[in-house]
Amino acid sequence: MVSAESGAPCRVVLLASGAGTLAQSVLDSAGGSDCPYRVVGLVSDRHCEAVSRAEDAGLSTIVIRPADHPDRSAWDSALTEAVCGMRPDWIVSAGFMRILGEAFLGEFAGRVLNTHPALLPSFPGAHAVRDALAYGVMVTGCTVHLVDAGVDTGPVVAQCAVDVLSDDTESSLHERIKIVERELLVDILEAAARGRLHIEGRKVHLS
Ligand SMILES: Nc1nc2c(c(=O)[nH]1)N[C@@H](CN(C=O)c1ccc(C(=O)N[C@@H](CCC(=O)O)C(=O)O)cc1)CN2
Ligand SMILES: NCC(=O)N[C@@H]1O[C@H](COP(=O)([O-])[O-])[C@@H](O)[C@H]1O
């Protein structure tokens, strides 16, 4: 595993599909003088605000739309090729709304972090905040995990709890989760880039 301890900052590629506020937090923190990583590109499945944010930051961006490929496998292979071309050490899925397939994980398994707006294994999938509200939980939160072939089943790296307020809507709760999510994601990415994530099966230890 490459780490900035070897000298050069780690190369990070962002995956995002939406507003890109989490991606922006990673971009903003990468500007720090002692930051152990630098963002080298952003790849998306759709033209979205996250792509615009990366373009505004002068980054390389690529959009790989499922509709432009005959099937999911072809899309996954095209995504893999695009990300490979950016020569990442780490990949960060920050609001990326597609399931990464066999080709991608065959190339990058162990080096893909995802941030999820719930305390996994509760409420996996594309609608975690809505599902947590509907269930009536009083505490939810966010999880940063390594990505595996399952949906939000990869080893948990870090979590942070967020109280659900009685008058919360999906939007108000999600915005409060994102506040802590942004900080957690940057902290974990910095640790990963410094080679401080130690994976033993499903257990992840930070040194
Ligand atoms: N192999 C994996 N890929 C991805 C994971 C993962 O855990 N394993 N996490 C996602 C991010 N994510 C939750 O954090 C997530 C995103 C999207 C979906 C989903 O069901 N997507 C649908 C399409 C949704 C849409 O069209 O907007 C789908 O892919 O069919 C589930 C979980 C990143 N990738
Ligand atoms: N299941 C995946 C998922 O729901 N991801 C979530 O999308 C949001 C992206 O916010 P942003 O577009 O403002 O960065 C984040 O809350 C992230 O956890």
CSV table of N, CA and C in Angstrom, one decimal, residues 20 46 77 79-80 82 86:
chain,number,residue,atom,x,y,z
A,20,GLY,N,-21.8,17.2,-4.5
A,20,GLY,CA,-20.3,17.3,-4.4
A,20,GLY,C,-19.8,18.0,-3.2
A,46,ARG,N,-22.6,10.8,-14.1
A,46,ARG,CA,-23.5,11.8,-14.6
A,46,ARG,C,-22.9,13.2,-14.5
A,77,SER,N,-16.2,-1.7,-16.7
A,77,SER,CA,-14.9,-1.7,-17.3
A,77,SER,C,-14.4,-0.4,-17.8
A,79,LEU,N,-15.4,2.5,-16.5
A,79,LEU,CA,-15.1,3.3,-15.3
A,79,LEU,C,-13.7,2.9,-14.8
A,80,THR,N,-13.4,1.6,-14.8
A,80,THR,CA,-12.2,1.1,-14.3
A,80,THR,C,-11.0,1.7,-15.1
A,82,ALA,N,-11.0,4.4,-16.9
A,82,ALA,CA,-10.9,5.9,-16.7
A,82,ALA,C,-10.2,6.2,-15.4
A,86,MET,N,-5.9,7.7,-14.2
A,86,MET,CA,-5.5,8.8,-13.2
A,86,MET,C,-4.4,8.3,-12.2
